[in-house]
Coordinates of C-alpha atoms in Angstrom, one line a residue:
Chain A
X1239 CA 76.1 87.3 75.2
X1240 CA 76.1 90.1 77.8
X1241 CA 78.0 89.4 81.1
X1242 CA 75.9 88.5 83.9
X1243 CA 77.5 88.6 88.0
X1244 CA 76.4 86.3 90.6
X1245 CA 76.8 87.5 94.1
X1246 CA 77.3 84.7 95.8
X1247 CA 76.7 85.9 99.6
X1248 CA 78.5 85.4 103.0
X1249 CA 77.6 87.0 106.4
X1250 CA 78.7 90.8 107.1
X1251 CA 78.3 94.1 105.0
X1252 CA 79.8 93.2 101.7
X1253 CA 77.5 91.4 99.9
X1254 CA 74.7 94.1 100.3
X1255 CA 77.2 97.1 99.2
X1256 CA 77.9 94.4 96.3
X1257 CA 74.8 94.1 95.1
X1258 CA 74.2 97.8 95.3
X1259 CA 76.9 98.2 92.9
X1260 CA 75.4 95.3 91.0
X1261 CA 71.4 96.1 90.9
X1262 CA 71.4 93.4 88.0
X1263 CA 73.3 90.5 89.9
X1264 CA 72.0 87.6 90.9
X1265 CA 72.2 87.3 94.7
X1266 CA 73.4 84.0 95.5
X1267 CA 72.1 82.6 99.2
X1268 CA 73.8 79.6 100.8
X1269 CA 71.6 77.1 103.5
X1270 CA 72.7 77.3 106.8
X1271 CA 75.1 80.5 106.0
X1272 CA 72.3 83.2 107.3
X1273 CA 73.0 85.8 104.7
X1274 CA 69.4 87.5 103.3
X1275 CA 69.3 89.5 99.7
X1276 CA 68.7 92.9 100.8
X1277 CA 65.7 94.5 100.4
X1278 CA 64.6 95.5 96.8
X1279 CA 67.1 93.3 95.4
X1280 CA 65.4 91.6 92.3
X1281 CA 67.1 88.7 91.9
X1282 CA 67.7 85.9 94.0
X1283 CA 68.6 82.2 94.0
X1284 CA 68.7 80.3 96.8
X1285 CA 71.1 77.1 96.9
X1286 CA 73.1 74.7 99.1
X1287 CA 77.0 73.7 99.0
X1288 CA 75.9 69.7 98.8
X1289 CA 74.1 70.3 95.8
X1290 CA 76.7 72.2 94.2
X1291 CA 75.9 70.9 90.8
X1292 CA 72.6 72.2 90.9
X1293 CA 74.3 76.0 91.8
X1294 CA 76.2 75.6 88.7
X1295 CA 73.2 74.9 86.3
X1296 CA 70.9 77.1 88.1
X1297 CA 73.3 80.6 87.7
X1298 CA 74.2 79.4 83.8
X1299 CA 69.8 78.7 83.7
X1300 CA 70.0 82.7 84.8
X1301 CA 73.1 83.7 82.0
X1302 CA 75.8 84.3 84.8
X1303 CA 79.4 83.8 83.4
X1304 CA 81.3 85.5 86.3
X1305 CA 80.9 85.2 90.5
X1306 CA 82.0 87.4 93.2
X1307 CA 82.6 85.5 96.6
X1308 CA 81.8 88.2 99.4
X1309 CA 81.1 87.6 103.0
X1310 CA 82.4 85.1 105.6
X1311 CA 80.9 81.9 105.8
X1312 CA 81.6 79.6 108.2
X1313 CA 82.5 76.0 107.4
X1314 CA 79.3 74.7 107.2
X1315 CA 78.2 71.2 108.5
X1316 CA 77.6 68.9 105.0
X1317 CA 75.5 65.8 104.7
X1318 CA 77.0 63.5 102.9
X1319 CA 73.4 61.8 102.1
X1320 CA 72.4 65.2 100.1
X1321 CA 75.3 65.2 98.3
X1322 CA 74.8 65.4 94.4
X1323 CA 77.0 64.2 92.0
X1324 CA 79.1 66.7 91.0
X1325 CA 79.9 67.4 94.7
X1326 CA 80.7 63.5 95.2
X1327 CA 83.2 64.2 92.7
X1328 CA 85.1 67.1 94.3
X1329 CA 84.5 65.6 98.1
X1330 CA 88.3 64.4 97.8
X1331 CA 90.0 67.7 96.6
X1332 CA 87.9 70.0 99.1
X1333 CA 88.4 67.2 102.1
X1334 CA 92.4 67.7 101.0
X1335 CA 92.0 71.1 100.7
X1336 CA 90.1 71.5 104.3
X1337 CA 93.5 70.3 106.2
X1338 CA 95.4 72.5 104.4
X1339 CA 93.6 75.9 106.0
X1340 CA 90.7 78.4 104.9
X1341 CA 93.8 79.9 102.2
X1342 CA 93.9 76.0 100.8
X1343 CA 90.1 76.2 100.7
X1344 CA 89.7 79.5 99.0
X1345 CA 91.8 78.6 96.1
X1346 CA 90.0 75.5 95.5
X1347 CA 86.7 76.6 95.5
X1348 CA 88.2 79.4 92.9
X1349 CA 89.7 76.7 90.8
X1350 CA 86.4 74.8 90.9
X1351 CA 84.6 77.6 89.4
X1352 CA 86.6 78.5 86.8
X1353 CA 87.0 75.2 85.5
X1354 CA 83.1 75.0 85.3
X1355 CA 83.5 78.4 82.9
X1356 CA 82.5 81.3 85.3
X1357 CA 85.1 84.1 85.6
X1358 CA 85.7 84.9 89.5
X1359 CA 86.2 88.5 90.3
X1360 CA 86.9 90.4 93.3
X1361 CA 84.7 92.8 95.1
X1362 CA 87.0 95.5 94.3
X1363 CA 86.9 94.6 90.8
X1364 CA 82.9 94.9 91.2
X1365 CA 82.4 97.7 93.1
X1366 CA 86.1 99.9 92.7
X1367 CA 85.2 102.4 95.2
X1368 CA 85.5 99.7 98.2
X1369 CA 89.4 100.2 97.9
X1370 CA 91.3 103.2 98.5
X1371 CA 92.8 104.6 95.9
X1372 CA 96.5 106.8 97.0
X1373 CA 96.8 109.4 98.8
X1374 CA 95.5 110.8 101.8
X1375 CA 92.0 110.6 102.3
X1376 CA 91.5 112.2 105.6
X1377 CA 92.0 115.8 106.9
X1378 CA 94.9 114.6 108.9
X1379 CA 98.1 114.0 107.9
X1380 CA 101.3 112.1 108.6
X1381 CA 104.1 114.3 109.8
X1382 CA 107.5 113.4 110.7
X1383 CA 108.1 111.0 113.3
X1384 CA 104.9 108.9 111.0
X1385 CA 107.2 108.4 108.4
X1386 CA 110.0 106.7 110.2
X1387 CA 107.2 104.3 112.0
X1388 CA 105.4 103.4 108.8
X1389 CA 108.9 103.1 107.0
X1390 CA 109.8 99.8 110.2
X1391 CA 106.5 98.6 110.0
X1392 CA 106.8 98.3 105.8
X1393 CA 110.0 96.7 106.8
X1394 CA 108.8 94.2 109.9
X1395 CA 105.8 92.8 107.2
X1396 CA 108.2 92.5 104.5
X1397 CA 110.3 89.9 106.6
X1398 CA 107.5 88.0 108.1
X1399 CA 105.8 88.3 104.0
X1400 CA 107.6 85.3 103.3
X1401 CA 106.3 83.4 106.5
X1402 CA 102.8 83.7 105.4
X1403 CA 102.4 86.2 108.1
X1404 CA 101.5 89.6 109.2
X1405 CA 98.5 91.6 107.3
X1406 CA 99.4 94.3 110.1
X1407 CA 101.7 96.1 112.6
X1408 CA 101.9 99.0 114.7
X1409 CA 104.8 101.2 115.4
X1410 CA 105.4 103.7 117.7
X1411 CA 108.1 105.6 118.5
X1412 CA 110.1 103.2 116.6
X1413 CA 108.9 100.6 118.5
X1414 CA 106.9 97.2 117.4
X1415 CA 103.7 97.4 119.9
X1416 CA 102.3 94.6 118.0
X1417 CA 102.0 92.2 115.1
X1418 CA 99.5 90.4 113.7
X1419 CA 98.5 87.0 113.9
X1420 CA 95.9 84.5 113.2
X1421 CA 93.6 86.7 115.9
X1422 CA 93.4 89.7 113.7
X1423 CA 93.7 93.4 113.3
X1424 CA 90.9 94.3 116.3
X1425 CA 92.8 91.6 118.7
X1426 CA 95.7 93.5 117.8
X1427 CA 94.9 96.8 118.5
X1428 CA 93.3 95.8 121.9
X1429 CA 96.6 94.2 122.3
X1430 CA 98.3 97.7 121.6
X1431 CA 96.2 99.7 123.7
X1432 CA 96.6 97.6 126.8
X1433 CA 100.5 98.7 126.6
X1434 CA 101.6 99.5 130.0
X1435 CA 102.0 103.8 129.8
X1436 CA 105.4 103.5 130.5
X1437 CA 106.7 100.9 128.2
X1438 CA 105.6 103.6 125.2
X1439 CA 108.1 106.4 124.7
X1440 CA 105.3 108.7 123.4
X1441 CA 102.1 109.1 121.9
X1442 CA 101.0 108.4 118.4
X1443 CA 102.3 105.3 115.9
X1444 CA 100.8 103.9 113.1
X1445 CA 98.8 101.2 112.5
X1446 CA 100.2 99.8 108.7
X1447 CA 98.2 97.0 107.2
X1448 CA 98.5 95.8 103.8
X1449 CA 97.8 91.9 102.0
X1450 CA 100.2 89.1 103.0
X1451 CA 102.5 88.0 99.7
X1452 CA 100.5 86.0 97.4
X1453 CA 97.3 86.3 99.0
X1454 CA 94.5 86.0 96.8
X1455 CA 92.5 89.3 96.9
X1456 CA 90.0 87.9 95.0
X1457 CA 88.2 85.9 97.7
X1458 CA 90.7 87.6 100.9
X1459 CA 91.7 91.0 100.9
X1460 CA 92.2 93.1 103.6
X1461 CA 89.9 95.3 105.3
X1462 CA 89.0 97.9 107.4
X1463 CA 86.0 99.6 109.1
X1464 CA 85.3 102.2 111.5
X1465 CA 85.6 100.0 114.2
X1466 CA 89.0 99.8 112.9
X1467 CA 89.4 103.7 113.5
X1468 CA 87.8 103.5 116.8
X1469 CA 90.5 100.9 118.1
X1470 CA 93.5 102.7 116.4
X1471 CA 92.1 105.6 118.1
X1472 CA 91.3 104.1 121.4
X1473 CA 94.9 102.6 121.5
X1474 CA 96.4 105.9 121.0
X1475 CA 98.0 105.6 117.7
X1476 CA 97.9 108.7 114.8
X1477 CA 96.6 107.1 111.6
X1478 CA 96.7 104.2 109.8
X1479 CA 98.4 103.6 106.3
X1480 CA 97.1 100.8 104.1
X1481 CA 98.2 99.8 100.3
X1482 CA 96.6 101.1 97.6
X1483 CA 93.7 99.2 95.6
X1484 CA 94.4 96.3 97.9
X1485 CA 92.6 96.7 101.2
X1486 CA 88.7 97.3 101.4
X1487 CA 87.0 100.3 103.2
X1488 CA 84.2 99.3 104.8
X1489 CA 81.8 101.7 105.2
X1490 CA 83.9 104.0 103.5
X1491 CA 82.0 107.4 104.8
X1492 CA 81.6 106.6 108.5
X1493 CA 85.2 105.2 108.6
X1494 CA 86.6 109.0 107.4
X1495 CA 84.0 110.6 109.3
X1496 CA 85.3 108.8 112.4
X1497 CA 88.9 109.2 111.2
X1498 CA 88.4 113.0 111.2
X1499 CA 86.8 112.9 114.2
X1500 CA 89.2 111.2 116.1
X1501 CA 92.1 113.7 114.2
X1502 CA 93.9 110.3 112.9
X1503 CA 94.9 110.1 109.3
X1504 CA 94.5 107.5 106.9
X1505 CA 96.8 107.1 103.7
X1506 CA 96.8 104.8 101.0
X1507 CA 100.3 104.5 99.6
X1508 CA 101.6 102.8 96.6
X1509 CA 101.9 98.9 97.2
Chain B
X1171 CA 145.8 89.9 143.3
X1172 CA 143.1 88.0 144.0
X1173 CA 139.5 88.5 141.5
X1174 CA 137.0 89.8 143.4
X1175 CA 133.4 90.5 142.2
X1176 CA 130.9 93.0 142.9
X1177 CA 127.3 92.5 142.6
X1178 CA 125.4 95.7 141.5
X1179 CA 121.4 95.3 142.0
X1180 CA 118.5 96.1 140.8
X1181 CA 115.1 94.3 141.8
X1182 CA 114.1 90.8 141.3
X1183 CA 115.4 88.0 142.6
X1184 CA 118.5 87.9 140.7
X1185 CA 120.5 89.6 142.8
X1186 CA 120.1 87.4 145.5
X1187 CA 120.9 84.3 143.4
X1188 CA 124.0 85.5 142.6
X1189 CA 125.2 86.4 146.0
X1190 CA 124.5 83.0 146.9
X1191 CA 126.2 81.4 144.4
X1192 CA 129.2 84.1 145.3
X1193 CA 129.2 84.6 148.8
X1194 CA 132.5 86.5 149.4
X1195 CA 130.7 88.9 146.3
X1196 CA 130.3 92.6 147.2
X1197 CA 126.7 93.3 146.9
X1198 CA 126.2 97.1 146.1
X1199 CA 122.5 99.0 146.3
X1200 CA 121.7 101.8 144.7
X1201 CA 119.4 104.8 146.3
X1202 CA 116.1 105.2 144.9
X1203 CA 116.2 101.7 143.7
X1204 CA 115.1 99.1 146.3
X1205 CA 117.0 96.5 146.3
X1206 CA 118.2 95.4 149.5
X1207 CA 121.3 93.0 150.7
X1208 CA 120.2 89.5 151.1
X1209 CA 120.2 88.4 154.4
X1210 CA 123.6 87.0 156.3
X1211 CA 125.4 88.0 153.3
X1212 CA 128.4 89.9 154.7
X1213 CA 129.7 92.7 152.5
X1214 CA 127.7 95.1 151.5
X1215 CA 128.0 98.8 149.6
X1216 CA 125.7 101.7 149.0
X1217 CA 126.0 103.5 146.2
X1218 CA 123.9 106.4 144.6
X1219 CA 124.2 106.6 140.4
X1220 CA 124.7 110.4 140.9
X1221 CA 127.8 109.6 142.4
X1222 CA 129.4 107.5 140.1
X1223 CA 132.7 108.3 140.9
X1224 CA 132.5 107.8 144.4
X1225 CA 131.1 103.9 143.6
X1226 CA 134.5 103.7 141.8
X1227 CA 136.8 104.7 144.2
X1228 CA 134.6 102.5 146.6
X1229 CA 135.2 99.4 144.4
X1230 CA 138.7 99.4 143.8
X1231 CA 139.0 100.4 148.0
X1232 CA 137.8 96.7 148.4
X1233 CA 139.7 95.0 146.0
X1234 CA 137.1 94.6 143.3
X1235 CA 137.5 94.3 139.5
X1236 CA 135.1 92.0 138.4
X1237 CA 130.9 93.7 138.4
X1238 CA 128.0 91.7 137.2
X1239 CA 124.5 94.0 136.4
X1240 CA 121.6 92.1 137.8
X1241 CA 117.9 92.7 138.2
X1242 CA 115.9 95.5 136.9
X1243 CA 116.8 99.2 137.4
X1244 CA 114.3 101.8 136.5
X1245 CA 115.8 104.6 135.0
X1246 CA 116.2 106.8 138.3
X1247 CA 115.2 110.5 138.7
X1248 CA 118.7 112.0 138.8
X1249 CA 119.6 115.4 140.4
X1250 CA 122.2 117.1 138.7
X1251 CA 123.2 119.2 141.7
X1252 CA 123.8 116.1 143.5
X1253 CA 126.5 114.8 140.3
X1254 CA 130.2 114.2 141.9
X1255 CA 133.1 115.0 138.7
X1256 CA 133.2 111.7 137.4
X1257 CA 129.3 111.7 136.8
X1258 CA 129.2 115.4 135.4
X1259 CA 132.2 114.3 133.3
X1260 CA 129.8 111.0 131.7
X1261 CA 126.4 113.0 131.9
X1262 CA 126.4 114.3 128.2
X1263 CA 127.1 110.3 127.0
X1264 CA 124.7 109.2 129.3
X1265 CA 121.9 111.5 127.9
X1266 CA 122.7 110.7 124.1
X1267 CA 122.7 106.7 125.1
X1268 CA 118.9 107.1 126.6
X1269 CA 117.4 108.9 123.9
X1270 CA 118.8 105.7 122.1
X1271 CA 116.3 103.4 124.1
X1272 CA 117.4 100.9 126.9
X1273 CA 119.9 99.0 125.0
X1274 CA 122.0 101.8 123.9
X1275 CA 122.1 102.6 127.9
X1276 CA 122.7 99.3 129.4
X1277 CA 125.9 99.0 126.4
X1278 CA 126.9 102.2 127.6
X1279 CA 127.2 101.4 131.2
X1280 CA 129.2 98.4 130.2
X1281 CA 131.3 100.4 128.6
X1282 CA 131.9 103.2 131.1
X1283 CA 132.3 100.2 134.0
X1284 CA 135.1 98.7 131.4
X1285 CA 137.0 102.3 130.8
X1286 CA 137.5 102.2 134.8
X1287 CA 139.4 98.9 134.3
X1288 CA 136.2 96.7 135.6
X1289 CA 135.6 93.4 133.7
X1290 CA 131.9 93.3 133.1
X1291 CA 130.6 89.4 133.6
X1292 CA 127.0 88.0 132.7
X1293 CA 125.1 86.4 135.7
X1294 CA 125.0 83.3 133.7
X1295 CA 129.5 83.4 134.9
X1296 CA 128.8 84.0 138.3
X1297 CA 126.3 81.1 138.0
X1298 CA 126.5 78.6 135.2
X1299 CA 123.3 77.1 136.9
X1300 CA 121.4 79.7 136.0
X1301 CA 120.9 79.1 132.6
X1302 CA 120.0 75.8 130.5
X1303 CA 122.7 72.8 129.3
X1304 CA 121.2 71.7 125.8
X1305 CA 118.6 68.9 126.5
X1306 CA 114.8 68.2 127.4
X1307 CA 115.0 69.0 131.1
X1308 CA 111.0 68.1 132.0
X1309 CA 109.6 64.4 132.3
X1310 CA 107.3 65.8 129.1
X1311 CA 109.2 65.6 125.8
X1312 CA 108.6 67.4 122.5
X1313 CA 106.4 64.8 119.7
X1314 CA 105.9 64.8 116.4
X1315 CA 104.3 68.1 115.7
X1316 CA 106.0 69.8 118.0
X1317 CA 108.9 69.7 116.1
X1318 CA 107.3 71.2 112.6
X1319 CA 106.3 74.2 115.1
X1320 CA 109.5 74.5 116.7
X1321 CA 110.4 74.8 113.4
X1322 CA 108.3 77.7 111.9
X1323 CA 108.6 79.3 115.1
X1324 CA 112.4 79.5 115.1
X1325 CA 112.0 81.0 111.3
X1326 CA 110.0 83.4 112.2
X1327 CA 112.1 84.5 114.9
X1328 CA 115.1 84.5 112.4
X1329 CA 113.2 86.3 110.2
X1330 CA 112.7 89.1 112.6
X1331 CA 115.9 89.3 113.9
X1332 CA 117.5 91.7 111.6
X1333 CA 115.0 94.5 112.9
X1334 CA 115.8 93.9 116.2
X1335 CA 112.2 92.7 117.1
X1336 CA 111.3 89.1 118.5
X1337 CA 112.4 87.4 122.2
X1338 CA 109.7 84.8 121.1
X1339 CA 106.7 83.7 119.2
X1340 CA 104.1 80.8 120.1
X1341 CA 103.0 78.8 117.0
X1342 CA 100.7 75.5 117.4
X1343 CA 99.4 73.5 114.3
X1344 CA 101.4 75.2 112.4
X1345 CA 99.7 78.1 113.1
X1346 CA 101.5 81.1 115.2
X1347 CA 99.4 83.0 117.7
X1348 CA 101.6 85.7 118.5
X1349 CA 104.8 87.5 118.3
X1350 CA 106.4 88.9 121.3
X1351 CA 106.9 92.8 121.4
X1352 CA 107.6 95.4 123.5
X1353 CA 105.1 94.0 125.9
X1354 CA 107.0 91.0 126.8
X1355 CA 106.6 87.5 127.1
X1356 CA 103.6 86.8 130.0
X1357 CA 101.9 89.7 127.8
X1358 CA 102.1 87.0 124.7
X1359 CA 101.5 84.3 126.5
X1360 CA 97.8 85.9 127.6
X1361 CA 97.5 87.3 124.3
X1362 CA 97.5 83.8 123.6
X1363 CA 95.7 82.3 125.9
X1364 CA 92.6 84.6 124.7
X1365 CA 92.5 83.7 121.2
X1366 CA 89.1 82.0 120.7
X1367 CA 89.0 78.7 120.3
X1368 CA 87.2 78.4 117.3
X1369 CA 90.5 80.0 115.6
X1370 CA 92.8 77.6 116.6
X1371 CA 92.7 74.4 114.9
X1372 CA 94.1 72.4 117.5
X1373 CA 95.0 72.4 121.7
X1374 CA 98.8 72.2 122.0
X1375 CA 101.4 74.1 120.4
X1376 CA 105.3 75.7 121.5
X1377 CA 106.6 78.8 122.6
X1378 CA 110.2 79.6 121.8
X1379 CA 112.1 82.2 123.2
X1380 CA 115.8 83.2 122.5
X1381 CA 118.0 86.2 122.4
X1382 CA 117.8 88.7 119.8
X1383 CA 120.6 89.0 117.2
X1384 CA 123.4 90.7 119.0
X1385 CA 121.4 91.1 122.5
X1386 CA 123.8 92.2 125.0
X1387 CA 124.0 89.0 127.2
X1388 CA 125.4 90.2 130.1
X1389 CA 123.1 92.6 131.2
X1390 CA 120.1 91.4 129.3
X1391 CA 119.6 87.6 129.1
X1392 CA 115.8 86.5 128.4
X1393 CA 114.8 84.7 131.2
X1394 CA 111.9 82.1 131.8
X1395 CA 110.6 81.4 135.7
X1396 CA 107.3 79.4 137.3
X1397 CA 105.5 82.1 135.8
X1398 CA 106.3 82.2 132.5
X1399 CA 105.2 78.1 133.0
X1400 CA 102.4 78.7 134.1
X1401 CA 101.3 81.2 131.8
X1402 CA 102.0 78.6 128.9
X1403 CA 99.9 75.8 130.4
X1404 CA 97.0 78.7 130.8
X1405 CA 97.9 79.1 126.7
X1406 CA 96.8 75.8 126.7
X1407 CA 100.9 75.2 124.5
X1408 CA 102.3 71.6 125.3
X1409 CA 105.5 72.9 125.7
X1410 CA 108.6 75.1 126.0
X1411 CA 111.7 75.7 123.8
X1412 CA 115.0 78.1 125.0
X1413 CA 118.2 78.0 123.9
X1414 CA 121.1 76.4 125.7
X1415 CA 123.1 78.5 127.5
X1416 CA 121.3 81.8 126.5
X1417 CA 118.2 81.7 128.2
X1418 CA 117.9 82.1 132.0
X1419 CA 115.6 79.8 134.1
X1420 CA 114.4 81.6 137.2
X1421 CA 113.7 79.2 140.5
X1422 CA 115.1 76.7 138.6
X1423 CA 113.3 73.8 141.0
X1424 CA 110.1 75.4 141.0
X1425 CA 110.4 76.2 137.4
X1426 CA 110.7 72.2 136.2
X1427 CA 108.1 71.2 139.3
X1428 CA 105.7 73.4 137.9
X1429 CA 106.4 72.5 134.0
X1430 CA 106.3 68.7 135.3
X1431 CA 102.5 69.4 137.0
X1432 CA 101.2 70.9 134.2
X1433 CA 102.9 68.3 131.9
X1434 CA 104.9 70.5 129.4
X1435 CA 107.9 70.0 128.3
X1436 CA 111.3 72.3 128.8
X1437 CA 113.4 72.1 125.5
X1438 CA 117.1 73.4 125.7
X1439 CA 118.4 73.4 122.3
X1440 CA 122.0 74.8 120.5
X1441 CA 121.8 78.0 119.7

């Protein structure tokens, strides 16, 4: 039997630079979720999470045997009335796996469909140019001081890894001018760039982001845009390192273009 | 002979806490800096940092040997034509120590203060008051989930001090909304208070600050004030954590009156 992908579609950009890797993938659309197959995509199914059961016969009715979560979607109000069976059944493991975060949640609905016999792949695994790939991919480059900052920012994420947090830092200078938290990497680079002038010893620093230990890229990796850039630029820093095959570039043009054009580098370095 | 202390002062209201709590103290001001003597207090000494020497000699004329560093001093504009022997004698230490960033300088001037046979005290000797005995000092107390936050907060803290990064962190749900940096602590506590709401899974949540590993104490003790409360309640945490004996609180009165309006609790625990 030939392998057959199911994008199964959350809000942003993703799913749509998905499914133009995948022309043959079905395009999975959620109720209530507002993500549309893009235009010219042949195939489509439409479903809802309370009839879940339905989902699963309807992509094996179309041959799929692997899915490829992409987007964000919003916890989504569910009515217990529309339920179907097979989501009666796993109402208790998802309402446990609900307290236990979005992470919790992921995993689950991972496990779930590999235990109904689809193969769950990540977008990078579909569409291998969304990652970077090392080296670095802009025309500028770190120089000295760059290496010394990236060096205590690899350090400051390795000792919060174990926490569970800290997808991101900047360092300038040898000085922390942020971490990140639950707010994310845009909240933390308007953080940065509203540092007081003369608290920052110089210009430049890097922005170094990379996945937390453990998380599961498959459904949650990393990513950045070139809004990203624009903020990096904007709070003064000189380039931004990420690792390897593990965070996404969005737009991957526009975000070197914008790189180049704000003379900040981008490197992908070994993970 | 009999101890006497001198009071050298920056800005802030330190200073001016100190000399009441030692009225016969010698309160020295610096040019440039803009601190004055607080008023009725009788002895008073100017001094200029470019003549070092001169603030010496001008010590030991009244009998001092005891100095306690208090308030902020910006790093003045120095003139070296103005530099008496004693400060063209320290000049090349004093360059190497500010290239090394504000801690190196401040251990420095301890240093230099205790070659010329001063002892250097902490403002928390002059005035025990001014920092925390171990207990919940607010009509508020810490519940149930505050303590599994005080918890995570005080790993992450751990976990960071080895790099030297990390006064304090704010976690709430088990969730932590920020790590202090460079910026300081009302810069976290705003950073904070702006997280949407839709990202926080619950209203509540701690913020504990403590020294770093190996922060000099006598010249550079965190400190909480009104402020700092007030900022908190504007986070929307239920509560604050220090630890005893390390942490200064600032208007001490106004400090708890403030924490007691706003109905969050003031948690001094063993280092």
């Amino acid at each position: 039997m030939a392998e057959r992908l199911a994008i199964l579609a959350g809000r942003g950009a993703l799913p749509g630079l998905l499914a133009r890797a995948a022309p043959e993938a079905l395009f999975v659309t959620f109720d209530g979720v507002g993500a549309e197959p893009p235009k010219g995509h042949a195939h489509h199914l439409r479903a809802a999470f309370s009839q879940i059961g339905a989902l699963f016969d309807g992509l094996r009715a179309q041959g799929v045997d692997q899915v490829v979560l992409a987007g964000a979607m919003a916890r989504p109000t569910l009515d217990p009335d529309q339920f179907d069976d097979r989501m009666q059944a796993l109402a208790p493991r998802l309402m446990a796996a609900m307290t236990g975060g979005d992470d919790a949640l992921l995993r689950l609905v991972i496990k779930v469909f590999e235990e109904e016999g689809f193969a769950v792949l990540g977008a990078h695994q579909v569409a291998p140019d969304l990652v970077a790939s090392e080296g670095v991919l802009t025309r500028a480059e770190p120089t000295g001081a760059d290496f010394a900052d990236i060096e205590r920012a690899t350090a400051i994420l390795a000792a919060l890894a174990p926490l569970d947090i800290g997808q991101a830092t900047v360092v300038a200078g040898g000085l922390c001018l942020g971490i990140e938290t639950l707010q994310g990497t845009d909240a933390l680079l308007r953080f940065v760039a509203a540092t007081p002038a003369d608290l920052r010893r110089q210009p430049g620093g890097v922005l170094v982001k990379r996945p937390k230990a453990g998380q599961e890229l498959r459904v949650d990796m990393p990513a950045i845009g070139p809004d990203t850039v624009k903020a990096a630029a904007a709070a003064g820093l000189g380039g931004i390192v990420v690792t390897a095959g593990q965070v996404m570039l969005l737009e991957r043009d526009a975000l070197l273009a914008t790189a180049d054009e704000a003379e900040l580098f981008l490197w992908a370095i070994a993970p």
